[in-house]
XYZ file of C-alpha atoms in Angstrom:
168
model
C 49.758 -87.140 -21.093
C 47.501 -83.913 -22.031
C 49.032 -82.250 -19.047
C 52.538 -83.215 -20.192
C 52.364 -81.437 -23.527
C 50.364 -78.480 -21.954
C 53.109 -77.808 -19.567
C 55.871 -78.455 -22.716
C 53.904 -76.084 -25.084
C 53.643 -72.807 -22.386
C 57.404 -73.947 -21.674
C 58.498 -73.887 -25.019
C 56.373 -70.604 -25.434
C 58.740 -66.916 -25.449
C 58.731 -64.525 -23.185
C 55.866 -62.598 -24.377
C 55.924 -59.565 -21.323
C 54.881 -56.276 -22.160
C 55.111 -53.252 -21.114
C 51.833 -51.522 -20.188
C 51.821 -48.611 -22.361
C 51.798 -46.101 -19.564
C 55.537 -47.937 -18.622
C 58.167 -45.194 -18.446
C 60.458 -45.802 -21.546
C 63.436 -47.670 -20.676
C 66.034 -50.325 -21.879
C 64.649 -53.803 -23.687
C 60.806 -52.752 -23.202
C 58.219 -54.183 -25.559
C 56.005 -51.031 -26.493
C 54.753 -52.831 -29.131
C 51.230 -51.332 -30.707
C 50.870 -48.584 -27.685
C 49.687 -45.102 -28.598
C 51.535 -42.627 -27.109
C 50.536 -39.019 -26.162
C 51.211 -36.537 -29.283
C 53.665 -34.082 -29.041
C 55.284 -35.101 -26.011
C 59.009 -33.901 -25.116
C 61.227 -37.641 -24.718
C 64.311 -36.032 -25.397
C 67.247 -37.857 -24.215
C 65.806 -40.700 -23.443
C 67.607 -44.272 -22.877
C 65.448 -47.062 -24.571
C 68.351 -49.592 -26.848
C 67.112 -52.807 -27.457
C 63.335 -51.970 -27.313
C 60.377 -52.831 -28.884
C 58.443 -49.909 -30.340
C 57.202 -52.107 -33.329
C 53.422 -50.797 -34.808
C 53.200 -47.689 -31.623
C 52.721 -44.247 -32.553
C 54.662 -41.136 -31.730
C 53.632 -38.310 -33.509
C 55.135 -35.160 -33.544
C 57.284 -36.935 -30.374
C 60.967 -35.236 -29.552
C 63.289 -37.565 -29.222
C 66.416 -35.400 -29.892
C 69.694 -37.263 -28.487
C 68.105 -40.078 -27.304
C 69.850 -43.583 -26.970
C 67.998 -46.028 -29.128
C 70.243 -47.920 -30.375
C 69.722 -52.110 -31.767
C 65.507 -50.787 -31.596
C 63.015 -51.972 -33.638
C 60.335 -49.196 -34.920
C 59.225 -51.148 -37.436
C 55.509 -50.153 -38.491
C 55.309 -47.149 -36.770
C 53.874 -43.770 -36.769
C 56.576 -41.119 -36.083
C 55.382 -38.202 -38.524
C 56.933 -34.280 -37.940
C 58.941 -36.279 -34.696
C 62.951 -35.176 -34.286
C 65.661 -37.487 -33.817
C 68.253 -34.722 -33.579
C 71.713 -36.416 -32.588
C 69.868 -39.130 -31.794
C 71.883 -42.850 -31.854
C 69.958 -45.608 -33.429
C 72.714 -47.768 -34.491
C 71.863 -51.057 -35.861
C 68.109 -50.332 -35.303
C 65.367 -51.348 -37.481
C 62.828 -49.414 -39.232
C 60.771 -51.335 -41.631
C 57.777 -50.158 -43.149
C 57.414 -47.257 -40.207
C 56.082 -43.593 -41.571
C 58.860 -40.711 -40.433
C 57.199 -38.368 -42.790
C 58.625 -34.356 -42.199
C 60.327 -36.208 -39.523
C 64.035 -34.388 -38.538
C 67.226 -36.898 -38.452
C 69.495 -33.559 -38.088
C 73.267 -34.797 -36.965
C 71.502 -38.994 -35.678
C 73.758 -41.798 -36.352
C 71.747 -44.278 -38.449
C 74.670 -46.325 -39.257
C 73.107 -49.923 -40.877
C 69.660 -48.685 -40.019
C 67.186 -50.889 -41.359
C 64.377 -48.031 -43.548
C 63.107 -50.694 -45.923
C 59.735 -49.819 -47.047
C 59.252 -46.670 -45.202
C 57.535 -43.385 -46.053
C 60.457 -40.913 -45.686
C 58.474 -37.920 -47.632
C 60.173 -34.581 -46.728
C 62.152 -35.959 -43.799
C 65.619 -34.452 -43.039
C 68.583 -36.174 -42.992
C 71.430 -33.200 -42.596
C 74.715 -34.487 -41.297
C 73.804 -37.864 -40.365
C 75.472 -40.775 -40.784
C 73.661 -43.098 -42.907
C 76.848 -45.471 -43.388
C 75.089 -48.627 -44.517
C 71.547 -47.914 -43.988
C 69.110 -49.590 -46.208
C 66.455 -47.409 -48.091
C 64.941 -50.358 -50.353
C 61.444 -49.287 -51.915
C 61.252 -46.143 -49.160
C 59.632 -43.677 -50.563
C 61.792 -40.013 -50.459
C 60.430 -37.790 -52.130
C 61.917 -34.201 -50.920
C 63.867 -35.860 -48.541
C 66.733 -33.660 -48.083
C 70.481 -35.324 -47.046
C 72.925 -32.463 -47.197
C 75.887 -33.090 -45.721
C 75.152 -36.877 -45.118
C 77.511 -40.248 -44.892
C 75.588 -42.438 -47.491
C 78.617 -44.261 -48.329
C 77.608 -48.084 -48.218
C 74.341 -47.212 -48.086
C 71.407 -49.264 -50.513
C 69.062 -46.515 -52.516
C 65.324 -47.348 -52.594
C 66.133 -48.914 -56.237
C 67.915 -51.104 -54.380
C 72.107 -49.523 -55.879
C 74.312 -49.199 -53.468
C 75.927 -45.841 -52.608
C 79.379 -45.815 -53.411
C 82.640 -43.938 -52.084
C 82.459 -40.126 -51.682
C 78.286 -40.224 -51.093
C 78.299 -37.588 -48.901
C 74.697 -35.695 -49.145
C 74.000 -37.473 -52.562
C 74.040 -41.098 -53.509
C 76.951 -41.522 -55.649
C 76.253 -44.927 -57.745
């Protein structure tokens, strides 16, 4: 009988593989807590539906880079680009993009609640939707950005015609 529930428990159990955090990057990885290299070049990069949860990338280009449905949740991207970058549907929880460049990315219902977002640039996204409950923004700059739909860190939502500013 021991055996029996054993075998149902590690059954029953997800699939907890990881990555080794030497793994090239690549579609559905968990990266979860790894420590990447600082200031590496990752540009372009194809990694939708991946785990980067608590892992640091600091200073880290990841200018047009596929990253869609990701979750970065906890992490530590500070001075990193996301220049045209697509992270659609991603979320970013908690994570700490501060003087971090978002020039042109499509954020569309990205996920920044709780994040430090101090001095991070946001010029001609598209921010339709995204959530910026209790980030922290201060200097932040959004010129030229789709916040229509978005929720401010008070937790308003941004109404029609919120391009660069948060029109209430």
């Amino acid at each position: 009988m021991k055996k029996l529930i054993i075998v149902l428990f590690f059954l029953m159990l997800p699939n907890l593989a990881n990555a080794a955090c030497d793994d090239p990057l690549k579609d559905g990885v968990d990266y979860t807590n790894c420590r990447f290299s600082e200031g590496q070049d990752l540009q372009g990069s194809y990694l939708p539906n991946s785990n980067l949860s608590f892992a640091s990338f600091i200073q880290v280009n990841f200018d047009k880079s596929i990253m869609m449905n990701s979750n970065l949740s906890f992490g530590t991207f500070p001075e990193s680009t996301f220049i045209r970058a697509n992270l659609y549907e991603s979320i970013l929880i908690g994570a700490n993009f501060e003087k971090t460049n978002f020039t042109g990315a499509n954020l569309t219902r990205v996920d920044f609640m709780g994040s430090t977002l101090i001095e991070a640039n946001f010029q001609n996204s598209n921010l339709m939707g995204a959530n910026f409950t209790n980030s922290n923004m201060i200097n932040a700059t959004f010129e030229g950005a789709n916040l229509i739909g978005a929720t401010w860190a008070d937790g308003e939502t941004c109404g029609a015609n919120s391009i660069g500013e948060c029109k209430k």
